[in-house]
Short mmCIF file of N, CA, C and O in Angstrom, two decimals:
data_model
loop_
_atom_site.label_atom_id
_atom_site.label_comp_id
_atom_site.label_asym_id
_atom_site.label_seq_id
_atom_site.Cartn_x
_atom_site.Cartn_y
_atom_site.Cartn_z
N MET A 247 -18.19 52.52 -29.29
CA MET A 247 -17.31 53.35 -29.55
C MET A 247 -16.00 53.24 -28.84
O MET A 247 -16.09 53.12 -27.55
N ASN A 248 -14.93 53.22 -29.35
CA ASN A 248 -13.62 53.03 -28.66
C ASN A 248 -13.41 54.41 -27.86
O ASN A 248 -13.75 55.36 -28.21
N SER A 249 -13.10 54.24 -26.74
CA SER A 249 -12.89 55.34 -25.70
C SER A 249 -11.85 56.39 -26.12
O SER A 249 -11.96 57.58 -25.59
N GLN A 250 -11.06 56.16 -27.07
CA GLN A 250 -10.15 57.10 -27.62
C GLN A 250 -10.80 57.70 -28.92
O GLN A 250 -9.96 58.59 -29.36
N GLN A 251 -11.82 57.33 -29.46
CA GLN A 251 -12.35 58.06 -30.59
C GLN A 251 -13.29 59.14 -30.15
O GLN A 251 -13.82 59.12 -29.27
N THR A 252 -13.33 60.18 -30.99
CA THR A 252 -14.14 61.21 -30.76
C THR A 252 -15.33 60.95 -31.44
O THR A 252 -15.52 59.99 -32.41
N PRO A 253 -16.60 61.66 -31.17
CA PRO A 253 -17.73 61.50 -31.86
C PRO A 253 -17.49 61.68 -33.31
O PRO A 253 -18.16 60.99 -34.19
N ALA A 254 -16.74 62.71 -33.77
CA ALA A 254 -16.48 62.84 -35.18
C ALA A 254 -15.89 61.72 -35.98
O ALA A 254 -16.26 61.30 -36.96
N GLN A 255 -14.98 61.11 -35.28
CA GLN A 255 -14.29 59.80 -35.91
C GLN A 255 -15.40 58.84 -36.03
O GLN A 255 -15.33 57.93 -36.86
N THR A 256 -16.08 58.45 -34.86
CA THR A 256 -17.25 57.53 -35.07
C THR A 256 -18.23 57.78 -36.12
O THR A 256 -18.54 56.74 -36.92
N GLN A 257 -18.55 58.98 -36.28
CA GLN A 257 -19.52 59.43 -37.24
C GLN A 257 -18.90 59.26 -38.63
O GLN A 257 -19.65 58.93 -39.58
N ALA A 258 -17.61 59.46 -38.91
CA ALA A 258 -16.80 59.34 -40.19
C ALA A 258 -17.01 57.92 -40.51
O ALA A 258 -16.92 57.57 -41.69
N ARG A 259 -17.10 56.91 -39.48
CA ARG A 259 -17.18 55.45 -39.97
C ARG A 259 -18.37 55.16 -40.52
O ARG A 259 -18.68 54.08 -41.24
N ASN A 260 -19.56 55.82 -40.23
CA ASN A 260 -20.95 55.62 -40.49
C ASN A 260 -21.20 56.28 -41.82
O ASN A 260 -21.74 57.49 -41.82
N GLN A 261 -20.73 55.69 -43.01
CA GLN A 261 -21.05 56.33 -44.39
C GLN A 261 -22.42 56.16 -44.86
O GLN A 261 -23.12 55.14 -44.42
N THR A 262 -22.86 57.06 -45.51
CA THR A 262 -24.22 56.94 -46.07
C THR A 262 -24.20 56.20 -47.53
O THR A 262 -23.13 56.01 -48.06
N PRO A 263 -25.50 55.97 -48.02
CA PRO A 263 -25.32 55.19 -49.31
C PRO A 263 -24.70 55.96 -50.44
O PRO A 263 -24.88 57.02 -50.41
N ALA A 264 -24.25 55.27 -51.39
CA ALA A 264 -23.40 55.87 -52.48
C ALA A 264 -24.39 56.77 -53.31
O ALA A 264 -23.84 57.79 -53.98
N THR A 265 -25.56 56.46 -53.26
CA THR A 265 -26.53 57.39 -54.14
C THR A 265 -26.67 58.83 -53.43
O THR A 265 -27.02 59.63 -54.19
N LEU A 266 -26.46 58.93 -52.21
CA LEU A 266 -26.64 60.09 -51.50
C LEU A 266 -25.49 60.47 -50.64
O LEU A 266 -25.56 60.27 -49.51
N PRO A 267 -24.21 60.72 -50.98
CA PRO A 267 -23.11 61.04 -50.33
C PRO A 267 -23.45 62.08 -49.26
O PRO A 267 -23.93 63.24 -49.53
N GLU A 268 -23.04 61.88 -47.99
CA GLU A 268 -23.11 62.92 -46.97
C GLU A 268 -22.07 64.01 -46.99
O GLU A 268 -21.01 63.71 -47.39
N GLN A 269 -22.54 65.27 -46.68
CA GLN A 269 -21.50 66.40 -46.56
C GLN A 269 -21.53 66.75 -45.12
O GLN A 269 -22.29 66.60 -44.26
N GLY A 270 -20.18 67.12 -44.78
CA GLY A 270 -19.97 67.79 -43.50
C GLY A 270 -20.69 69.12 -43.45
O GLY A 270 -20.55 69.76 -44.50
N ALA A 271 -21.21 69.57 -42.30
CA ALA A 271 -21.91 70.95 -42.37
C ALA A 271 -21.61 71.44 -40.89
O ALA A 271 -21.62 70.77 -39.96
N ALA A 272 -21.46 72.67 -40.83
CA ALA A 272 -21.55 73.37 -39.54
C ALA A 272 -22.81 73.26 -38.80
O ALA A 272 -23.86 73.37 -39.48
N ARG A 273 -22.71 73.11 -37.46
CA ARG A 273 -23.87 72.86 -36.77
C ARG A 273 -24.27 74.42 -36.15
O ARG A 273 -23.36 74.88 -35.46
N PRO A 274 -25.44 74.77 -36.11
CA PRO A 274 -25.82 76.05 -35.47
C PRO A 274 -25.65 75.92 -33.91
O PRO A 274 -25.87 74.87 -33.25
N ALA A 275 -25.12 77.00 -33.25
CA ALA A 275 -24.92 77.05 -31.97
C ALA A 275 -26.32 77.09 -31.32
O ALA A 275 -27.32 77.68 -31.59
N SER A 276 -26.33 76.26 -30.13
CA SER A 276 -27.54 76.15 -29.29
C SER A 276 -27.64 77.35 -28.56
O SER A 276 -26.60 77.92 -27.93
N LYS A 277 -28.89 77.76 -28.07
CA LYS A 277 -29.04 78.93 -27.13
C LYS A 277 -28.92 78.55 -25.69
O LYS A 277 -28.65 79.40 -24.80
N THR A 278 -29.05 77.24 -25.45
CA THR A 278 -29.02 76.74 -24.14
C THR A 278 -27.57 76.05 -23.97
O THR A 278 -27.43 74.94 -24.64
N PRO A 279 -26.74 76.57 -23.09
CA PRO A 279 -25.54 75.86 -22.99
C PRO A 279 -25.71 74.39 -22.30
O PRO A 279 -26.56 74.25 -21.30
N SER A 280 -24.98 73.38 -22.95
CA SER A 280 -24.99 72.07 -22.32
C SER A 280 -23.78 71.39 -22.87
O SER A 280 -23.25 71.77 -23.70
N ARG A 281 -23.64 70.19 -22.33
CA ARG A 281 -22.37 69.43 -22.97
C ARG A 281 -22.73 68.87 -24.23
O ARG A 281 -21.76 68.51 -24.95
N TYR A 282 -23.91 69.01 -24.62
CA TYR A 282 -24.27 68.56 -26.01
C TYR A 282 -24.57 69.68 -26.96
O TYR A 282 -25.16 69.47 -28.18
N SER A 283 -24.38 70.95 -26.56
CA SER A 283 -24.74 72.02 -27.51
C SER A 283 -24.19 72.06 -28.85
O SER A 283 -24.86 72.52 -29.81
N GLU A 284 -23.03 71.43 -29.06
CA GLU A 284 -22.50 71.39 -30.47
C GLU A 284 -22.52 69.94 -30.97
O GLU A 284 -22.05 69.68 -32.16
N THR A 285 -23.37 69.09 -30.44
CA THR A 285 -23.22 67.59 -30.88
C THR A 285 -24.70 67.36 -31.25
O THR A 285 -25.78 67.61 -30.65
N ALA A 286 -24.86 66.42 -32.29
CA ALA A 286 -26.10 65.94 -32.75
C ALA A 286 -25.87 64.50 -33.27
O ALA A 286 -24.86 64.13 -33.65
N LEU A 287 -26.95 63.75 -33.04
CA LEU A 287 -27.00 62.33 -33.49
C LEU A 287 -27.18 62.29 -34.99
O LEU A 287 -27.85 63.16 -35.59
N THR A 288 -26.54 61.35 -35.69
CA THR A 288 -26.85 61.11 -37.11
C THR A 288 -27.80 60.03 -37.17
O THR A 288 -27.55 58.92 -36.91
N PRO A 289 -28.99 60.42 -37.69
CA PRO A 289 -30.11 59.39 -37.84
C PRO A 289 -29.76 58.40 -38.68
O PRO A 289 -29.39 58.66 -39.76
N PRO A 290 -30.17 57.04 -38.47
CA PRO A 290 -30.03 56.07 -39.52
C PRO A 290 -31.04 56.26 -40.55
O PRO A 290 -32.13 56.59 -40.41
N VAL A 291 -30.46 56.11 -41.87
CA VAL A 291 -31.38 56.42 -43.07
C VAL A 291 -31.36 55.13 -43.82
O VAL A 291 -30.14 54.59 -44.22
N ASP A 292 -32.51 54.82 -44.47
CA ASP A 292 -32.41 53.83 -45.66
C ASP A 292 -32.87 54.69 -46.89
O ASP A 292 -33.83 55.54 -46.72
N VAL A 293 -32.26 54.33 -48.13
CA VAL A 293 -32.61 55.03 -49.31
C VAL A 293 -33.05 54.00 -50.28
O VAL A 293 -32.10 52.94 -50.39
N ILE A 294 -34.15 54.06 -50.87
CA ILE A 294 -34.54 53.06 -51.64
C ILE A 294 -34.94 53.90 -53.17
O ILE A 294 -35.64 54.79 -53.10
N GLU A 295 -34.16 53.32 -54.15
CA GLU A 295 -34.35 54.10 -55.45
C GLU A 295 -35.20 53.19 -56.48
O GLU A 295 -35.04 51.97 -56.44
N ASP A 296 -36.19 53.73 -57.17
CA ASP A 296 -36.78 53.00 -58.07
C ASP A 296 -36.68 53.77 -59.47
O ASP A 296 -36.06 54.85 -59.65
N ALA A 297 -37.46 53.40 -60.43
CA ALA A 297 -37.44 54.07 -61.88
C ALA A 297 -37.80 55.50 -61.75
O ALA A 297 -37.46 56.43 -62.54
N ASN A 298 -38.86 55.90 -60.79
CA ASN A 298 -39.43 57.13 -60.74
C ASN A 298 -38.77 58.09 -59.73
O ASN A 298 -39.22 59.27 -59.62
N GLY A 299 -37.77 57.63 -58.83
CA GLY A 299 -37.19 58.47 -57.76
C GLY A 299 -36.69 57.74 -56.65
O GLY A 299 -36.44 56.47 -56.77
N ILE A 300 -36.40 58.48 -55.64
CA ILE A 300 -35.76 57.78 -54.46
C ILE A 300 -36.88 57.99 -53.29
O ILE A 300 -37.66 59.08 -53.28
N THR A 301 -36.85 57.14 -52.27
CA THR A 301 -37.61 57.21 -51.05
C THR A 301 -36.60 57.15 -49.99
O THR A 301 -35.91 56.19 -49.98
N LEU A 302 -36.67 58.06 -49.07
CA LEU A 302 -35.71 58.08 -47.99
C LEU A 302 -36.36 57.84 -46.70
O LEU A 302 -37.40 58.56 -46.28
N TYR A 303 -35.96 57.10 -45.78
CA TYR A 303 -36.60 56.68 -44.72
C TYR A 303 -35.52 57.03 -43.58
O TYR A 303 -34.53 56.45 -43.34
N ALA A 304 -35.86 57.93 -42.62
CA ALA A 304 -34.86 58.24 -41.48
C ALA A 304 -35.60 58.07 -40.11
O ALA A 304 -36.65 58.47 -39.88
N ASP A 305 -34.80 57.39 -39.19
CA ASP A 305 -35.35 57.15 -37.82
C ASP A 305 -35.10 58.33 -37.04
O ASP A 305 -34.03 58.85 -36.72
N LEU A 306 -36.31 58.94 -36.58
CA LEU A 306 -36.20 60.06 -35.68
C LEU A 306 -37.06 59.91 -34.52
O LEU A 306 -38.11 60.56 -34.31
N PRO A 307 -36.70 59.00 -33.58
CA PRO A 307 -37.58 58.66 -32.42
C PRO A 307 -37.75 60.02 -31.63
O PRO A 307 -36.81 60.70 -31.28
N GLY A 308 -39.16 60.24 -31.17
CA GLY A 308 -39.38 61.11 -30.30
C GLY A 308 -39.59 62.60 -30.94
O GLY A 308 -39.80 63.60 -30.30
N VAL A 309 -39.47 62.88 -32.32
CA VAL A 309 -39.39 64.11 -33.01
C VAL A 309 -40.90 64.33 -33.39
O VAL A 309 -41.58 63.46 -34.08
N SER A 310 -41.40 65.51 -33.11
CA SER A 310 -42.70 65.92 -33.60
C SER A 310 -42.48 66.71 -34.83
O SER A 310 -41.39 67.22 -35.01
N ARG A 311 -43.58 66.90 -35.44
CA ARG A 311 -43.59 67.89 -36.85
C ARG A 311 -43.09 69.22 -36.56
O ARG A 311 -42.25 69.59 -37.38
N ASP A 312 -43.38 69.81 -35.39
CA ASP A 312 -43.01 71.14 -35.23
C ASP A 312 -41.46 71.24 -34.86
O ASP A 312 -40.89 72.37 -34.87
N LYS A 313 -40.88 70.23 -34.49
CA LYS A 313 -39.46 70.17 -34.13
C LYS A 313 -38.56 69.64 -35.21
O LYS A 313 -37.33 69.34 -34.97
N LEU A 314 -39.20 69.43 -36.43
CA LEU A 314 -38.38 68.94 -37.57
C LEU A 314 -38.34 69.98 -38.51
O LEU A 314 -39.06 70.64 -38.95
N SER A 315 -37.06 70.15 -39.16
CA SER A 315 -36.75 71.18 -40.22
C SER A 315 -35.96 70.24 -41.31
O SER A 315 -34.95 69.53 -41.27
N LEU A 316 -36.56 70.54 -42.56
CA LEU A 316 -36.16 69.88 -43.66
C LEU A 316 -35.91 70.92 -44.76
O LEU A 316 -36.83 71.89 -44.88
N GLN A 317 -34.67 71.05 -45.33
CA GLN A 317 -34.52 72.16 -46.23
C GLN A 317 -33.70 71.47 -47.41
O GLN A 317 -32.84 70.75 -47.20
N VAL A 318 -34.04 71.95 -48.69
CA VAL A 318 -33.47 71.68 -49.76
C VAL A 318 -32.88 72.95 -50.46
O VAL A 318 -33.58 73.98 -50.64
N THR A 319 -31.49 73.06 -50.52
CA THR A 319 -30.84 74.25 -51.03
C THR A 319 -29.89 73.66 -52.16
O THR A 319 -28.95 73.10 -51.99
N GLY A 320 -30.36 74.09 -53.47
CA GLY A 320 -29.49 73.63 -54.57
C GLY A 320 -29.53 72.16 -54.62
O GLY A 320 -30.71 71.55 -54.70
N ASP A 321 -28.66 71.49 -54.56
CA ASP A 321 -28.52 70.00 -54.52
C ASP A 321 -28.24 69.42 -53.12
O ASP A 321 -27.98 68.23 -53.02
N THR A 322 -28.61 70.18 -52.14
CA THR A 322 -28.28 69.65 -50.68
C THR A 322 -29.46 69.56 -49.95
O THR A 322 -30.26 70.53 -49.90
N LEU A 323 -29.63 68.39 -49.26
CA LEU A 323 -30.95 68.15 -48.50
C LEU A 323 -30.40 68.08 -47.06
O LEU A 323 -29.44 67.43 -46.80
N THR A 324 -30.90 68.85 -46.16
CA THR A 324 -30.63 69.03 -44.74
C THR A 324 -31.74 68.61 -43.85
O THR A 324 -32.79 69.19 -43.99
N ILE A 325 -31.53 67.63 -42.86
CA ILE A 325 -32.48 67.16 -42.08
C ILE A 325 -32.00 67.63 -40.55
O ILE A 325 -30.89 67.28 -40.20
N GLU A 326 -32.80 68.37 -39.83
CA GLU A 326 -32.50 68.84 -38.49
C GLU A 326 -33.68 68.63 -37.65
O GLU A 326 -34.79 68.76 -38.07
N ALA A 327 -33.59 68.02 -36.50
CA ALA A 327 -34.72 67.63 -35.67
C ALA A 327 -34.26 67.67 -34.18
O ALA A 327 -33.14 67.49 -33.85
N GLU A 328 -35.30 67.93 -33.30
CA GLU A 328 -35.03 67.79 -31.87
C GLU A 328 -36.13 66.90 -31.38
O GLU A 328 -37.26 66.92 -31.83
N SER A 329 -35.83 66.08 -30.51
CA SER A 329 -36.69 65.06 -29.84
C SER A 329 -37.29 65.59 -28.58
O SER A 329 -36.85 66.61 -28.03
N ASP A 330 -38.65 65.15 -28.46
CA ASP A 330 -39.37 65.61 -27.22
C ASP A 330 -39.54 64.51 -26.12
O ASP A 330 -40.61 64.23 -25.75
N LEU A 331 -38.43 63.85 -25.85
CA LEU A 331 -38.55 62.63 -25.00
C LEU A 331 -38.26 63.17 -23.50
O LEU A 331 -37.17 63.15 -22.90
N ASP A 332 -39.27 63.76 -22.88
CA ASP A 332 -39.19 64.27 -21.62
C ASP A 332 -39.69 63.17 -20.58
O ASP A 332 -40.57 62.31 -20.76
N LEU A 333 -39.06 63.04 -19.39
CA LEU A 333 -39.44 62.17 -18.35
C LEU A 333 -40.82 62.76 -17.69
O LEU A 333 -41.04 63.99 -17.44
N PRO A 334 -41.64 61.86 -17.53
CA PRO A 334 -42.96 62.27 -16.67
C PRO A 334 -42.60 62.98 -15.38
O PRO A 334 -41.51 62.57 -14.64
N GLU A 335 -43.35 63.87 -14.99
CA GLU A 335 -43.06 64.73 -13.68
C GLU A 335 -43.02 63.71 -12.52
O GLU A 335 -43.79 62.84 -12.26
N GLY A 336 -41.86 63.91 -11.67
CA GLY A 336 -41.68 63.14 -10.54
C GLY A 336 -40.90 61.86 -10.66
O GLY A 336 -40.58 61.32 -9.85
N LEU A 337 -40.54 61.56 -11.97
CA LEU A 337 -39.77 60.35 -12.28
C LEU A 337 -38.24 60.79 -12.62
O LEU A 337 -38.06 61.88 -13.06
N GLN A 338 -37.24 60.03 -12.19
CA GLN A 338 -35.93 60.30 -12.55
C GLN A 338 -35.31 59.08 -13.28
O GLN A 338 -35.39 58.02 -12.91
N SER A 339 -34.64 59.26 -14.41
CA SER A 339 -33.88 58.32 -15.13
C SER A 339 -32.71 57.55 -14.48
O SER A 339 -31.83 58.44 -13.80
N SER A 340 -32.76 56.32 -14.27
CA SER A 340 -31.56 55.69 -13.56
C SER A 340 -30.56 55.23 -14.71
O SER A 340 -29.19 55.25 -14.34
N HIS A 341 -30.88 55.22 -15.90
CA HIS A 341 -29.96 54.94 -17.09
C HIS A 341 -30.55 55.58 -18.41
O HIS A 341 -31.75 55.37 -18.67
N THR A 342 -29.70 56.12 -19.06
CA THR A 342 -30.06 56.80 -20.34
C THR A 342 -29.15 56.30 -21.40
O THR A 342 -28.05 56.41 -21.47
N GLU A 343 -29.74 55.45 -22.43
CA GLU A 343 -29.09 55.03 -23.60
C GLU A 343 -28.70 56.18 -24.63
O GLU A 343 -27.53 56.23 -25.17
N VAL A 344 -29.62 57.04 -24.89
CA VAL A 344 -29.44 58.06 -25.79
C VAL A 344 -29.71 59.42 -25.08
O VAL A 344 -30.84 59.80 -24.79
N GLY A 345 -28.59 60.27 -24.78
CA GLY A 345 -28.77 61.40 -24.11
C GLY A 345 -28.89 62.61 -24.80
O GLY A 345 -29.21 63.70 -24.46
N LEU A 346 -28.57 62.44 -26.21
CA LEU A 346 -28.88 63.61 -27.12
C LEU A 346 -30.31 63.77 -27.56
O LEU A 346 -30.89 62.82 -27.84
N ALA A 347 -30.56 65.10 -27.69
CA ALA A 347 -31.89 65.31 -28.23
C ALA A 347 -32.04 65.87 -29.59
O ALA A 347 -33.09 66.30 -30.12
N ARG A 348 -30.82 65.95 -30.32
CA ARG A 348 -30.83 66.66 -31.57
C ARG A 348 -30.33 65.60 -32.66
O ARG A 348 -29.35 64.77 -32.25
N PHE A 349 -30.81 65.70 -33.83
CA PHE A 349 -30.46 64.91 -35.03
C PHE A 349 -30.05 66.00 -36.03
O PHE A 349 -30.61 66.88 -36.35
N HIS A 350 -29.15 65.53 -36.84
CA HIS A 350 -28.60 66.40 -38.17
C HIS A 350 -27.97 65.42 -39.17
O HIS A 350 -27.24 64.51 -38.77
N ARG A 351 -28.52 65.70 -40.33
CA ARG A 351 -27.93 64.82 -41.43
C ARG A 351 -27.96 65.73 -42.79
O ARG A 351 -29.05 66.42 -42.93
N VAL A 352 -26.97 65.61 -43.48
CA VAL A 352 -26.82 66.55 -44.75
C VAL A 352 -26.58 65.59 -46.08
O VAL A 352 -25.70 64.60 -45.91
N PHE A 353 -27.33 65.40 -46.95
CA PHE A 353 -27.12 64.84 -48.22
C PHE A 353 -26.88 65.72 -49.51
O PHE A 353 -27.56 66.65 -49.54
N THR A 354 -26.18 65.15 -50.24
CA THR A 354 -26.01 65.83 -51.58
C THR A 354 -26.89 64.95 -52.60
O THR A 354 -26.77 63.85 -52.80
N LEU A 355 -27.78 65.71 -53.23
CA LEU A 355 -28.77 65.00 -54.20
C LEU A 355 -28.22 65.03 -55.55
O LEU A 355 -27.72 65.92 -56.06
N SER A 356 -28.54 64.00 -56.26
CA SER A 356 -28.31 63.86 -57.54
C SER A 356 -28.96 64.90 -58.53
O SER A 356 -30.23 65.43 -58.21
N LYS A 357 -28.46 65.36 -59.61
CA LYS A 357 -28.93 66.25 -60.53
C LYS A 357 -30.31 65.72 -61.21
O LYS A 357 -31.22 66.42 -61.76
N GLU A 358 -30.41 64.31 -61.27
CA GLU A 358 -31.68 63.72 -61.80
C GLU A 358 -32.85 63.99 -61.05
O GLU A 358 -33.95 63.71 -61.52
N LEU A 359 -32.68 64.26 -59.65
CA LEU A 359 -33.87 64.41 -59.07
C LEU A 359 -34.45 65.77 -59.01
O LEU A 359 -33.80 66.83 -59.09
N ASP A 360 -35.82 65.88 -59.05
CA ASP A 360 -36.55 67.03 -58.84
C ASP A 360 -36.80 67.50 -57.52
O ASP A 360 -37.89 67.08 -56.94
N THR A 361 -35.96 68.43 -57.03
CA THR A 361 -36.11 68.90 -55.61
C THR A 361 -37.25 69.79 -55.37
O THR A 361 -37.62 70.06 -54.19
N ALA A 362 -37.92 70.24 -56.42
CA ALA A 362 -39.12 71.13 -56.33
C ALA A 362 -40.30 70.34 -55.90
O ALA A 362 -41.40 70.82 -55.53
N LYS A 363 -40.27 68.93 -56.16
CA LYS A 363 -41.40 68.07 -55.80
C LYS A 363 -41.23 67.15 -54.57
O LYS A 363 -41.74 66.06 -54.68
N VAL A 364 -40.41 67.62 -53.72
CA VAL A 364 -40.12 66.78 -52.50
C VAL A 364 -41.53 66.48 -51.66
O VAL A 364 -42.04 67.65 -51.39
N SER A 365 -41.78 65.39 -51.34
CA SER A 365 -42.97 65.27 -50.30
C SER A 365 -42.35 64.47 -48.99
O SER A 365 -41.44 63.75 -49.19
N ALA A 366 -42.95 64.77 -47.91
CA ALA A 366 -42.38 64.38 -46.59
C ALA A 366 -43.78 63.98 -45.70
O ALA A 366 -44.65 64.65 -45.75
N GLU A 367 -43.42 62.85 -44.93
CA GLU A 367 -44.37 62.35 -43.95
C GLU A 367 -43.84 61.89 -42.79
O GLU A 367 -42.68 61.26 -43.03
N LEU A 368 -44.18 62.31 -41.67
CA LEU A 368 -43.53 61.78 -40.28
C LEU A 368 -44.66 61.02 -39.57
O LEU A 368 -45.79 61.55 -39.27
N ALA A 369 -44.40 59.70 -39.14
CA ALA A 369 -45.23 58.93 -38.49
C ALA A 369 -44.57 57.94 -37.60
O ALA A 369 -43.60 57.23 -38.09
N HIS A 370 -44.87 57.86 -36.39
CA HIS A 370 -44.34 56.97 -35.36
C HIS A 370 -42.73 57.10 -35.27
O HIS A 370 -42.10 56.09 -35.37
N GLY A 371 -42.20 58.11 -35.44
CA GLY A 371 -40.72 58.42 -35.36
C GLY A 371 -39.92 58.18 -36.74
O GLY A 371 -38.62 58.03 -36.42
N VAL A 372 -40.68 57.87 -37.77
CA VAL A 372 -39.94 57.63 -39.02
C VAL A 372 -40.45 58.67 -40.03
O VAL A 372 -41.64 58.96 -40.29
N LEU A 373 -39.32 59.44 -40.57
CA LEU A 373 -39.58 60.45 -41.52
C LEU A 373 -39.42 59.64 -42.90
O LEU A 373 -38.46 58.99 -43.21
N GLN A 374 -40.55 59.88 -43.86
CA GLN A 374 -40.51 59.43 -45.14
C GLN A 374 -40.39 60.58 -46.15
O GLN A 374 -41.30 61.44 -46.07
N LEU A 375 -39.38 60.65 -46.93
CA LEU A 375 -39.21 61.50 -48.02
C LEU A 375 -39.28 60.85 -49.32
O LEU A 375 -38.63 59.89 -49.67
N ARG A 376 -39.97 61.53 -50.17
CA ARG A 376 -40.00 61.00 -51.61
C ARG A 376 -39.71 62.01 -52.39
O ARG A 376 -40.17 63.25 -52.48
N ILE A 377 -38.65 61.72 -53.25
CA ILE A 377 -37.94 62.66 -54.08
C ILE A 377 -37.97 62.15 -55.63
O ILE A 377 -37.39 61.32 -55.91
N PRO A 378 -38.93 62.63 -56.42
CA PRO A 378 -38.84 62.05 -57.77
C PRO A 378 -37.97 62.37 -58.72
O PRO A 378 -37.25 63.48 -58.30
N LYS A 379 -37.74 61.64 -59.52
CA LYS A 379 -36.73 61.96 -60.66
C LYS A 379 -37.32 63.12 -61.49
O LYS A 379 -38.45 63.11 -61.76
N ALA A 380 -36.55 63.82 -62.10
CA ALA A 380 -36.88 64.99 -62.88
C ALA A 380 -37.46 64.27 -64.28
O ALA A 380 -37.09 63.20 -64.54
N GLU A 381 -38.38 65.05 -64.85
CA GLU A 381 -38.98 64.40 -65.97
C GLU A 381 -38.02 63.98 -67.13
O GLU A 381 -38.11 62.96 -67.58
N GLN A 382 -36.96 64.73 -67.38
CA GLN A 382 -35.99 64.26 -68.29
C GLN A 382 -35.17 63.12 -67.96
O GLN A 382 -34.67 62.40 -68.74
N ALA A 383 -35.10 62.79 -66.77
CA ALA A 383 -34.38 61.55 -66.15
C ALA A 383 -35.28 60.43 -66.09
O ALA A 383 -34.76 59.25 -65.88
N GLN A 384 -36.57 60.39 -66.13
CA GLN A 384 -37.39 59.27 -65.98
C GLN A 384 -37.43 58.41 -67.40
O GLN A 384 -37.31 58.98 -68.42
N PRO A 385 -37.60 57.23 -67.20
CA PRO A 385 -37.66 56.41 -68.26
C PRO A 385 -38.93 56.62 -69.24
O PRO A 385 -39.89 57.06 -68.64
N ARG A 386 -38.80 56.66 -70.47
CA ARG A 386 -39.83 56.83 -71.41
C ARG A 386 -39.90 56.07 -72.46
O ARG A 386 -38.92 55.57 -72.91
N ARG A 387 -40.95 55.70 -73.00
CA ARG A 387 -41.16 54.53 -74.05
C ARG A 387 -41.03 55.48 -75.43
O ARG A 387 -41.69 56.39 -75.56
N ILE A 388 -40.32 54.97 -76.39
CA ILE A 388 -40.19 55.67 -77.48
C ILE A 388 -40.92 54.79 -78.56
O ILE A 388 -40.64 53.58 -78.74
N GLU A 389 -41.81 55.35 -79.25
CA GLU A 389 -42.66 54.70 -80.31
C GLU A 389 -41.78 54.60 -81.50
O GLU A 389 -41.19 55.42 -82.18
N VAL A 390 -41.87 53.29 -82.12
CA VAL A 390 -41.00 52.97 -83.39
C VAL A 390 -42.18 52.79 -84.38
O VAL A 390 -43.07 51.94 -84.34
N ARG A 391 -41.93 53.51 -85.55
CA ARG A 391 -42.82 53.45 -86.60
C ARG A 391 -42.10 52.68 -87.78
O ARG A 391 -40.98 52.51 -87.95
N THR A 392 -43.06 52.04 -88.62
CA THR A 392 -42.35 51.33 -89.54
C THR A 392 -42.27 52.25 -90.82
O THR A 392 -43.20 53.15 -91.07
N ALA A 393 -41.14 52.04 -91.64
CA ALA A 393 -40.97 52.88 -92.81
C ALA A 393 -41.94 52.43 -93.96
O ALA A 393 -42.19 51.26 -94.11
N ALA A 394 -42.41 53.31 -94.68
CA ALA A 394 -43.32 53.12 -95.72
C ALA A 394 -42.43 52.76 -97.00
O ALA A 394 -41.39 52.99 -97.37
#
């Protein structure tokens, strides 16, 4: 990051895949004041589309299930999480690469997706979301009869 760039300018450079354009969203205020209270990391995400829907993989290192919040409102998917990367008692960090403990990402979902059937799984710091296509958007075979 250029020393003259703000975190918002850096985040603006990191565009999401065209199938799920990201929206800007207000961040809730933290109850504990810190220099990071209004800041969150944008987790890297891979989106894979197939004939039956999309699978989204988000890297959320150190996040446990109880510190993860997934919400679908209308056509908007919001991922919010906090990591639990605490130092063992008696140890002190001499260097920290990632000092933020919050993640936040918002996506606009296609109307073709069935948001009522979203499934999620969190394993080893990777969130996997499966969002199937709505029945009317899925490919179907049309039977052709011969005329008599």
